[in-house]
Amino acid sequence: MTRVQMNAFRQRMVKASERLARQLATSIVEGEIEEGARLPHESEMLNQLKVSRATLREALRLLEVWGLVVIRTGPGGGPTVRRPSSGELAEHLGLMLQFQQLTLQDVSDARLALEPMMARLAAERITPEEIADLRDSVEVMKRSYDDPAQFWAQNQRFHSAVAEAGDSRVISMIVDAVKFIADGASSGVHYERAELEDVVRAHTKIIDLLEAGDAEGAASSMHRHLDVGRRFIARNQPATLRSPLRWPD
């Protein structure tokens, strides 16, 4: 009879440094330690927290990795509290997608599920100021057919703005995390003027539906817009859809 090793069922023990880091992180997140505040000197923290120097230093390194402190060296240095931005989450998640060897096809699948949902929410919640911002992005795109960098920057601006207007911060941050390869341009896909004009028309239609409060129409048009883009890549550069994602230049 095979003997089962009970330690196979034992949960991972949380290290003292990780437990301390979580406690300090909670204090930062809940505002007990304000952004910009400098944490006490190491000797004072050791006395207050009753932990070893190794545990404290490892906990601070974890907080630095999590983006909750900046550790400066030299006179007047030490750990200073900060709050990470949603853009940093986007960068980290984007990098994780690359490390997982995911493809443009994988990201396209996610966007086809998420962005129509955000367009539906945006139609119910969008403000006149947000509509104006979206229309401005389209006007800049119209002036940027010969400036690909500006054109695709405005494309990202449009998709981020729709996600933000949906007022679902979790989904919005995920959309931001994948939008840098949303159009395929950063993966080497080439677009002619006609395709760029189609993008502008699609954006304009989505904005009109958002302004009209047509949730289902906005969601349907967003899905159609993304699907047309994916089919264009599949037709013209199919290998790009299957290639691992690249970190954008």
JSON list of N, CA and C in Angstrom, two decimals, residues 104 183-191 237 240 246:
[
{"chain": "A", "resi": 104, "resn": "LEU", "atom": "N", "xyz": [-1.40, 37.33, -29.68]},
{"chain": "A", "resi": 104, "resn": "LEU", "atom": "CA", "xyz": [-2.37, 38.36, -30.01]},
{"chain": "A", "resi": 104, "resn": "LEU", "atom": "C", "xyz": [-3.77, 37.77, -30.08]},
{"chain": "A", "resi": 183, "resn": "ASP", "atom": "N", "xyz": [-4.43, 46.86, -31.21]},
{"chain": "A", "resi": 183, "resn": "ASP", "atom": "CA", "xyz": [-4.65, 47.06, -32.63]},
{"chain": "A", "resi": 183, "resn": "ASP", "atom": "C", "xyz": [-3.71, 46.24, -33.50]},
{"chain": "A", "resi": 184, "resn": "GLY", "atom": "N", "xyz": [-2.74, 45.59, -32.89]},
{"chain": "A", "resi": 184, "resn": "GLY", "atom": "CA", "xyz": [-1.79, 44.81, -33.67]},
{"chain": "A", "resi": 184, "resn": "GLY", "atom": "C", "xyz": [-0.64, 45.62, -34.22]},
{"chain": "A", "resi": 185, "resn": "ALA", "atom": "N", "xyz": [-0.74, 46.95, -34.15]},
{"chain": "A", "resi": 185, "resn": "ALA", "atom": "CA", "xyz": [0.31, 47.78, -34.73]},
{"chain": "A", "resi": 185, "resn": "ALA", "atom": "C", "xyz": [1.66, 47.52, -34.08]},
{"chain": "A", "resi": 186, "resn": "SER", "atom": "N", "xyz": [1.66, 47.34, -32.74]},
{"chain": "A", "resi": 186, "resn": "SER", "atom": "CA", "xyz": [2.91, 47.11, -32.05]},
{"chain": "A", "resi": 186, "resn": "SER", "atom": "C", "xyz": [3.46, 45.71, -32.31]},
{"chain": "A", "resi": 187, "resn": "SER", "atom": "N", "xyz": [2.64, 44.85, -32.94]},
{"chain": "A", "resi": 187, "resn": "SER", "atom": "CA", "xyz": [3.10, 43.51, -33.32]},
{"chain": "A", "resi": 187, "resn": "SER", "atom": "C", "xyz": [3.53, 43.45, -34.78]},
{"chain": "A", "resi": 188, "resn": "GLY", "atom": "N", "xyz": [3.60, 44.61, -35.43]},
{"chain": "A", "resi": 188, "resn": "GLY", "atom": "CA", "xyz": [4.11, 44.66, -36.79]},
{"chain": "A", "resi": 188, "resn": "GLY", "atom": "C", "xyz": [3.06, 44.62, -37.88]},
{"chain": "A", "resi": 189, "resn": "VAL", "atom": "N", "xyz": [1.78, 44.75, -37.54]},
{"chain": "A", "resi": 189, "resn": "VAL", "atom": "CA", "xyz": [0.73, 44.74, -38.55]},
{"chain": "A", "resi": 189, "resn": "VAL", "atom": "C", "xyz": [0.70, 46.08, -39.28]},
{"chain": "A", "resi": 190, "resn": "HIS", "atom": "N", "xyz": [0.64, 46.04, -40.60]},
{"chain": "A", "resi": 190, "resn": "HIS", "atom": "CA", "xyz": [0.62, 47.27, -41.40]},
{"chain": "A", "resi": 190, "resn": "HIS", "atom": "C", "xyz": [-0.81, 47.59, -41.83]},
{"chain": "A", "resi": 191, "resn": "TYR", "atom": "N", "xyz": [-1.20, 48.85, -41.69]},
{"chain": "A", "resi": 191, "resn": "TYR", "atom": "CA", "xyz": [-2.54, 49.30, -42.06]},
{"chain": "A", "resi": 191, "resn": "TYR", "atom": "C", "xyz": [-2.44, 50.37, -43.13]},
{"chain": "A", "resi": 237, "resn": "GLN", "atom": "N", "xyz": [-2.04, 38.96, -42.14]},
{"chain": "A", "resi": 237, "resn": "GLN", "atom": "CA", "xyz": [-0.83, 38.50, -41.46]},
{"chain": "A", "resi": 237, "resn": "GLN", "atom": "C", "xyz": [-1.19, 37.46, -40.41]},
{"chain": "A", "resi": 240, "resn": "THR", "atom": "N", "xyz": [0.91, 36.58, -37.30]},
{"chain": "A", "resi": 240, "resn": "THR", "atom": "CA", "xyz": [0.98, 37.54, -36.20]},
{"chain": "A", "resi": 240, "resn": "THR", "atom": "C", "xyz": [0.04, 37.16, -35.06]},
{"chain": "A", "resi": 246, "resn": "ARG", "atom": "N", "xyz": [4.98, 40.61, -27.99]},
{"chain": "A", "resi": 246, "resn": "ARG", "atom": "CA", "xyz": [6.24, 41.31, -27.79]},
{"chain": "A", "resi": 246, "resn": "ARG", "atom": "C", "xyz": [6.01, 42.52, -26.92]}
]
